[in-house]
């Protein structure tokens, strides 16, 4: 299995640990727990925001879906009902930051490299 | 007397690029190089072509914090080995400081240490300043101001990607150190004659603070009071990630995006040499400052026997565990996606993979 699909063991646990570390990295107080299937991770910030992370199906061009209820929003809002599709973990982190109102860095800028040394 | 030049400049300002380019010039062939890196694992040695005998790497912390032990001993040892003929007869020494170094203790040692002044003469200080980030760096980091204030030559780097900011940074530099010529260099391209042979270091021509800093170091050296706890900001930390397993090529741009978007200005510097699964014999060199990264440079071969991926991160509040897991998860994600796409072109594998998932 690992030859073709490395890193797939206990993906949920690894993801939840990583998201918890992400909260710490962003200095956001909150918890990350396993949710009811198909929710792989449920993030609850002390601000009141909730994010649900699901694994996208293998037949889709996405890898993750994120739904959320921002702090102060009533249940059943658009973002809670319509998942945000993310093509990679990078997109998922962006969605979670949006949901939690975290303002961090900028989009990466790639510039020409110095001459090869 | 052997002239000693110091190349300093803040993290990611282009010191190593400049030195690497200079060392390819025949005029620099008889030069001994001392490089000090802040991170626990040094990479710059692998990126600069010079003879191993006349190259010294100081990786145990910041040079300015250990100057009296490390630098003095290193220069003394180099001179002894030169006299014995066990190193090439170098005619110049270039010291590249770490990006967080306060140059004052280093200058003071070179100008006053009795073990050194009979052999070496401080030729000058060359300070690199990044045109893109330089103004913000000068505002936020006192080390950067000090590096500019003591310069005999200031080299503005990355002007090719930040042309619009060049005039503003020149004005700022002139306010700190009006006496130092300011030279723009694109990708380290500059003739050694422009930078070296500055003559004896002249404190009087520098910013008034420089004299005060050096005098302060003099008092310290005499042991009249405790060292004034010269410390880099307590919030600045560095860590290294070493991986035996190669990374997928597609992991690299994802990693850079994630770092830029999630760490932002807190990632002061990132550099690494990466073993890539698709081309394991050709390492990729990556460099970045905050959200700006150079396109990866593919070396023709590994510069040493160590073929592991090594990445150095210097920043404020950047969690090592977060970066480490990010790399693992991104690479697993890319590998899984690659496997999934393989199924499209190699359908005979589908049953095998389905049974495994």
JSON list of C-alpha atoms in Angstrom, two decimals, chain A residues 1-27 55 57-64 86-97 102-117, chain B residues 16-17 20-21 24 46-49 132 160-162 187 253-258 260-266 282 287 291-300 316-319 321-323 325-326 328-333 335-337 339-340 349 352-353 356-357:
[
{"chain": "A", "resi": 1, "resn": "UNK", "atom": "CA", "xyz": [0.00, 0.00, 0.00]},
{"chain": "A", "resi": 2, "resn": "UNK", "atom": "CA", "xyz": [2.63, 2.46, 1.00]},
{"chain": "A", "resi": 3, "resn": "UNK", "atom": "CA", "xyz": [4.53, 2.03, -2.22]},
{"chain": "A", "resi": 4, "resn": "UNK", "atom": "CA", "xyz": [1.67, 3.52, -4.17]},
{"chain": "A", "resi": 5, "resn": "UNK", "atom": "CA", "xyz": [-0.14, 5.59, -1.58]},
{"chain": "A", "resi": 6, "resn": "UNK", "atom": "CA", "xyz": [2.42, 6.70, 0.95]},
{"chain": "A", "resi": 7, "resn": "UNK", "atom": "CA", "xyz": [1.30, 8.52, 4.03]},
{"chain": "A", "resi": 8, "resn": "UNK", "atom": "CA", "xyz": [-2.27, 7.20, 3.97]},
{"chain": "A", "resi": 9, "resn": "UNK", "atom": "CA", "xyz": [-2.12, 5.37, 7.31]},
{"chain": "A", "resi": 10, "resn": "UNK", "atom": "CA", "xyz": [-4.23, 7.06, 9.98]},
{"chain": "A", "resi": 11, "resn": "UNK", "atom": "CA", "xyz": [-4.78, 10.00, 7.72]},
{"chain": "A", "resi": 12, "resn": "UNK", "atom": "CA", "xyz": [-7.52, 11.38, 9.93]},
{"chain": "A", "resi": 13, "resn": "UNK", "atom": "CA", "xyz": [-5.41, 11.36, 13.06]},
{"chain": "A", "resi": 14, "resn": "UNK", "atom": "CA", "xyz": [-2.47, 12.89, 11.28]},
{"chain": "A", "resi": 15, "resn": "UNK", "atom": "CA", "xyz": [-4.67, 15.57, 9.74]},
{"chain": "A", "resi": 16, "resn": "UNK", "atom": "CA", "xyz": [-6.28, 16.45, 13.06]},
{"chain": "A", "resi": 17, "resn": "UNK", "atom": "CA", "xyz": [-2.90, 16.70, 14.78]},
{"chain": "A", "resi": 18, "resn": "UNK", "atom": "CA", "xyz": [-1.66, 18.91, 11.98]},
{"chain": "A", "resi": 19, "resn": "UNK", "atom": "CA", "xyz": [-4.71, 21.17, 12.13]},
{"chain": "A", "resi": 20, "resn": "UNK", "atom": "CA", "xyz": [-4.29, 21.48, 15.90]},
{"chain": "A", "resi": 21, "resn": "UNK", "atom": "CA", "xyz": [-0.68, 22.48, 15.32]},
{"chain": "A", "resi": 22, "resn": "UNK", "atom": "CA", "xyz": [-1.88, 24.94, 12.67]},
{"chain": "A", "resi": 23, "resn": "UNK", "atom": "CA", "xyz": [-4.12, 26.62, 15.23]},
{"chain": "A", "resi": 24, "resn": "UNK", "atom": "CA", "xyz": [-1.10, 27.02, 17.47]},
{"chain": "A", "resi": 25, "resn": "UNK", "atom": "CA", "xyz": [0.95, 28.32, 14.55]},
{"chain": "A", "resi": 26, "resn": "UNK", "atom": "CA", "xyz": [-1.71, 30.96, 13.84]},
{"chain": "A", "resi": 27, "resn": "UNK", "atom": "CA", "xyz": [-2.16, 31.66, 17.57]},
{"chain": "A", "resi": 55, "resn": "UNK", "atom": "CA", "xyz": [-12.17, 14.03, 2.48]},
{"chain": "A", "resi": 57, "resn": "UNK", "atom": "CA", "xyz": [-14.01, 11.26, -3.11]},
{"chain": "A", "resi": 58, "resn": "UNK", "atom": "CA", "xyz": [-11.34, 9.67, -5.28]},
{"chain": "A", "resi": 59, "resn": "UNK", "atom": "CA", "xyz": [-13.49, 10.36, -8.34]},
{"chain": "A", "resi": 60, "resn": "UNK", "atom": "CA", "xyz": [-13.34, 14.14, -7.91]},
{"chain": "A", "resi": 61, "resn": "UNK", "atom": "CA", "xyz": [-10.52, 16.52, -8.84]},
{"chain": "A", "resi": 62, "resn": "UNK", "atom": "CA", "xyz": [-10.48, 17.76, -5.23]},
{"chain": "A", "resi": 63, "resn": "UNK", "atom": "CA", "xyz": [-8.94, 16.29, -2.13]},
{"chain": "A", "resi": 64, "resn": "UNK", "atom": "CA", "xyz": [-10.77, 18.14, 0.63]},
{"chain": "A", "resi": 86, "resn": "UNK", "atom": "CA", "xyz": [-9.81, 22.33, -2.04]},
{"chain": "A", "resi": 87, "resn": "UNK", "atom": "CA", "xyz": [-7.38, 20.72, -4.47]},
{"chain": "A", "resi": 88, "resn": "UNK", "atom": "CA", "xyz": [-4.64, 20.28, -1.88]},
{"chain": "A", "resi": 89, "resn": "UNK", "atom": "CA", "xyz": [-3.71, 20.72, 1.74]},
{"chain": "A", "resi": 90, "resn": "UNK", "atom": "CA", "xyz": [-2.51, 24.23, 0.88]},
{"chain": "A", "resi": 91, "resn": "UNK", "atom": "CA", "xyz": [-6.03, 25.14, -0.24]},
{"chain": "A", "resi": 92, "resn": "UNK", "atom": "CA", "xyz": [-7.53, 23.51, 2.82]},
{"chain": "A", "resi": 93, "resn": "UNK", "atom": "CA", "xyz": [-5.32, 25.60, 5.11]},
{"chain": "A", "resi": 94, "resn": "UNK", "atom": "CA", "xyz": [-6.44, 28.71, 3.22]},
{"chain": "A", "resi": 95, "resn": "UNK", "atom": "CA", "xyz": [-10.09, 27.79, 3.69]},
{"chain": "A", "resi": 96, "resn": "UNK", "atom": "CA", "xyz": [-9.59, 27.17, 7.40]},
{"chain": "A", "resi": 97, "resn": "UNK", "atom": "CA", "xyz": [-7.80, 30.50, 7.77]},
{"chain": "A", "resi": 102, "resn": "UNK", "atom": "CA", "xyz": [-6.78, 34.45, 10.38]},
{"chain": "A", "resi": 103, "resn": "UNK", "atom": "CA", "xyz": [-4.73, 36.97, 8.44]},
{"chain": "A", "resi": 104, "resn": "UNK", "atom": "CA", "xyz": [-1.28, 35.66, 7.79]},
{"chain": "A", "resi": 105, "resn": "UNK", "atom": "CA", "xyz": [1.15, 35.96, 4.91]},
{"chain": "A", "resi": 106, "resn": "UNK", "atom": "CA", "xyz": [0.91, 36.72, 1.25]},
{"chain": "A", "resi": 107, "resn": "UNK", "atom": "CA", "xyz": [0.70, 34.60, -1.85]},
{"chain": "A", "resi": 108, "resn": "UNK", "atom": "CA", "xyz": [4.10, 33.19, -2.71]},
{"chain": "A", "resi": 109, "resn": "UNK", "atom": "CA", "xyz": [6.18, 35.16, -5.17]},
{"chain": "A", "resi": 110, "resn": "UNK", "atom": "CA", "xyz": [8.77, 33.29, -7.20]},
{"chain": "A", "resi": 111, "resn": "UNK", "atom": "CA", "xyz": [11.59, 35.39, -8.60]},
{"chain": "A", "resi": 112, "resn": "UNK", "atom": "CA", "xyz": [14.50, 34.43, -10.89]},
{"chain": "A", "resi": 113, "resn": "UNK", "atom": "CA", "xyz": [17.17, 32.48, -9.08]},
{"chain": "A", "resi": 114, "resn": "UNK", "atom": "CA", "xyz": [20.71, 33.68, -8.61]},
{"chain": "A", "resi": 115, "resn": "UNK", "atom": "CA", "xyz": [23.06, 32.16, -11.12]},
{"chain": "A", "resi": 116, "resn": "UNK", "atom": "CA", "xyz": [23.77, 28.55, -10.44]},
{"chain": "A", "resi": 117, "resn": "UNK", "atom": "CA", "xyz": [26.66, 28.25, -8.03]},
{"chain": "B", "resi": 16, "resn": "UNK", "atom": "CA", "xyz": [26.07, 33.83, -0.15]},
{"chain": "B", "resi": 17, "resn": "UNK", "atom": "CA", "xyz": [25.04, 34.60, -3.72]},
{"chain": "B", "resi": 20, "resn": "UNK", "atom": "CA", "xyz": [29.67, 32.45, -4.54]},
{"chain": "B", "resi": 21, "resn": "UNK", "atom": "CA", "xyz": [29.89, 34.70, -7.57]},
{"chain": "B", "resi": 24, "resn": "UNK", "atom": "CA", "xyz": [34.43, 32.19, -9.26]},
{"chain": "B", "resi": 46, "resn": "UNK", "atom": "CA", "xyz": [27.84, 23.32, -0.38]},
{"chain": "B", "resi": 47, "resn": "UNK", "atom": "CA", "xyz": [26.97, 26.33, -2.47]},
{"chain": "B", "resi": 48, "resn": "UNK", "atom": "CA", "xyz": [30.33, 28.05, -2.75]},
{"chain": "B", "resi": 49, "resn": "UNK", "atom": "CA", "xyz": [33.17, 26.70, -4.81]},
{"chain": "B", "resi": 132, "resn": "UNK", "atom": "CA", "xyz": [12.77, 44.18, -2.09]},
{"chain": "B", "resi": 160, "resn": "UNK", "atom": "CA", "xyz": [16.14, 43.18, -10.98]},
{"chain": "B", "resi": 161, "resn": "UNK", "atom": "CA", "xyz": [12.97, 42.22, -9.14]},
{"chain": "B", "resi": 162, "resn": "UNK", "atom": "CA", "xyz": [12.47, 45.43, -7.15]},
{"chain": "B", "resi": 187, "resn": "UNK", "atom": "CA", "xyz": [22.57, 37.98, -8.87]},
{"chain": "B", "resi": 253, "resn": "UNK", "atom": "CA", "xyz": [5.88, 24.66, -5.03]},
{"chain": "B", "resi": 254, "resn": "UNK", "atom": "CA", "xyz": [3.11, 23.55, -2.68]},
{"chain": "B", "resi": 255, "resn": "UNK", "atom": "CA", "xyz": [5.46, 23.79, 0.27]},
{"chain": "B", "resi": 256, "resn": "UNK", "atom": "CA", "xyz": [6.61, 27.28, -0.71]},
{"chain": "B", "resi": 257, "resn": "UNK", "atom": "CA", "xyz": [2.98, 28.40, -1.10]},
{"chain": "B", "resi": 258, "resn": "UNK", "atom": "CA", "xyz": [2.03, 27.00, 2.28]},
{"chain": "B", "resi": 260, "resn": "UNK", "atom": "CA", "xyz": [4.32, 32.02, 2.36]},
{"chain": "B", "resi": 261, "resn": "UNK", "atom": "CA", "xyz": [0.61, 31.98, 3.14]},
{"chain": "B", "resi": 262, "resn": "UNK", "atom": "CA", "xyz": [0.85, 30.64, 6.67]},
{"chain": "B", "resi": 263, "resn": "UNK", "atom": "CA", "xyz": [4.08, 32.11, 8.01]},
{"chain": "B", "resi": 264, "resn": "UNK", "atom": "CA", "xyz": [4.31, 35.40, 6.12]},
{"chain": "B", "resi": 265, "resn": "UNK", "atom": "CA", "xyz": [6.69, 37.98, 7.52]},
{"chain": "B", "resi": 266, "resn": "UNK", "atom": "CA", "xyz": [7.53, 35.73, 10.44]},
{"chain": "B", "resi": 282, "resn": "UNK", "atom": "CA", "xyz": [20.47, 16.57, -9.15]},
{"chain": "B", "resi": 287, "resn": "UNK", "atom": "CA", "xyz": [15.97, 30.04, -0.98]},
{"chain": "B", "resi": 291, "resn": "UNK", "atom": "CA", "xyz": [6.91, 35.21, 0.90]},
{"chain": "B", "resi": 292, "resn": "UNK", "atom": "CA", "xyz": [9.51, 35.74, -1.82]},
{"chain": "B", "resi": 293, "resn": "UNK", "atom": "CA", "xyz": [11.39, 32.70, -3.10]},
{"chain": "B", "resi": 294, "resn": "UNK", "atom": "CA", "xyz": [13.90, 32.15, -5.82]},
{"chain": "B", "resi": 295, "resn": "UNK", "atom": "CA", "xyz": [12.96, 29.64, -8.44]},
{"chain": "B", "resi": 296, "resn": "UNK", "atom": "CA", "xyz": [14.68, 26.39, -7.45]},
{"chain": "B", "resi": 297, "resn": "UNK", "atom": "CA", "xyz": [18.17, 26.02, -8.85]},
{"chain": "B", "resi": 298, "resn": "UNK", "atom": "CA", "xyz": [19.08, 22.52, -10.00]},
{"chain": "B", "resi": 299, "resn": "UNK", "atom": "CA", "xyz": [22.68, 21.69, -9.27]},
{"chain": "B", "resi": 300, "resn": "UNK", "atom": "CA", "xyz": [24.42, 19.40, -11.78]},
{"chain": "B", "resi": 316, "resn": "UNK", "atom": "CA", "xyz": [9.67, 34.24, 14.68]},
{"chain": "B", "resi": 317, "resn": "UNK", "atom": "CA", "xyz": [7.27, 31.79, 16.21]},
{"chain": "B", "resi": 318, "resn": "UNK", "atom": "CA", "xyz": [7.51, 29.26, 13.39]},
{"chain": "B", "resi": 319, "resn": "UNK", "atom": "CA", "xyz": [6.68, 25.85, 14.81]},
{"chain": "B", "resi": 321, "resn": "UNK", "atom": "CA", "xyz": [6.49, 20.44, 14.28]},
{"chain": "B", "resi": 322, "resn": "UNK", "atom": "CA", "xyz": [4.10, 22.29, 11.98]},
{"chain": "B", "resi": 323, "resn": "UNK", "atom": "CA", "xyz": [6.66, 22.63, 9.19]},
{"chain": "B", "resi": 325, "resn": "UNK", "atom": "CA", "xyz": [4.26, 17.64, 9.37]},
{"chain": "B", "resi": 326, "resn": "UNK", "atom": "CA", "xyz": [3.37, 20.01, 6.54]},
{"chain": "B", "resi": 328, "resn": "UNK", "atom": "CA", "xyz": [5.18, 15.00, 5.24]},
{"chain": "B", "resi": 329, "resn": "UNK", "atom": "CA", "xyz": [1.51, 15.55, 4.46]},
{"chain": "B", "resi": 330, "resn": "UNK", "atom": "CA", "xyz": [2.13, 17.51, 1.27]},
{"chain": "B", "resi": 331, "resn": "UNK", "atom": "CA", "xyz": [4.52, 14.91, -0.03]},
{"chain": "B", "resi": 332, "resn": "UNK", "atom": "CA", "xyz": [2.09, 12.11, 0.82]},
{"chain": "B", "resi": 333, "resn": "UNK", "atom": "CA", "xyz": [-0.68, 14.03, -0.91]},
{"chain": "B", "resi": 335, "resn": "UNK", "atom": "CA", "xyz": [2.50, 10.90, -4.07]},
{"chain": "B", "resi": 336, "resn": "UNK", "atom": "CA", "xyz": [-1.10, 9.74, -3.70]},
{"chain": "B", "resi": 337, "resn": "UNK", "atom": "CA", "xyz": [-2.25, 12.03, -6.50]},
{"chain": "B", "resi": 339, "resn": "UNK", "atom": "CA", "xyz": [-0.54, 7.19, -7.98]},
{"chain": "B", "resi": 340, "resn": "UNK", "atom": "CA", "xyz": [-4.17, 8.08, -8.75]},
{"chain": "B", "resi": 349, "resn": "UNK", "atom": "CA", "xyz": [-3.31, -1.35, -11.43]},
{"chain": "B", "resi": 352, "resn": "UNK", "atom": "CA", "xyz": [-4.54, -3.79, -6.92]},
{"chain": "B", "resi": 353, "resn": "UNK", "atom": "CA", "xyz": [-4.90, -0.28, -5.49]},
{"chain": "B", "resi": 356, "resn": "UNK", "atom": "CA", "xyz": [-5.32, -1.78, -0.72]},
{"chain": "B", "resi": 357, "resn": "UNK", "atom": "CA", "xyz": [-7.55, 1.20, 0.03]}
]
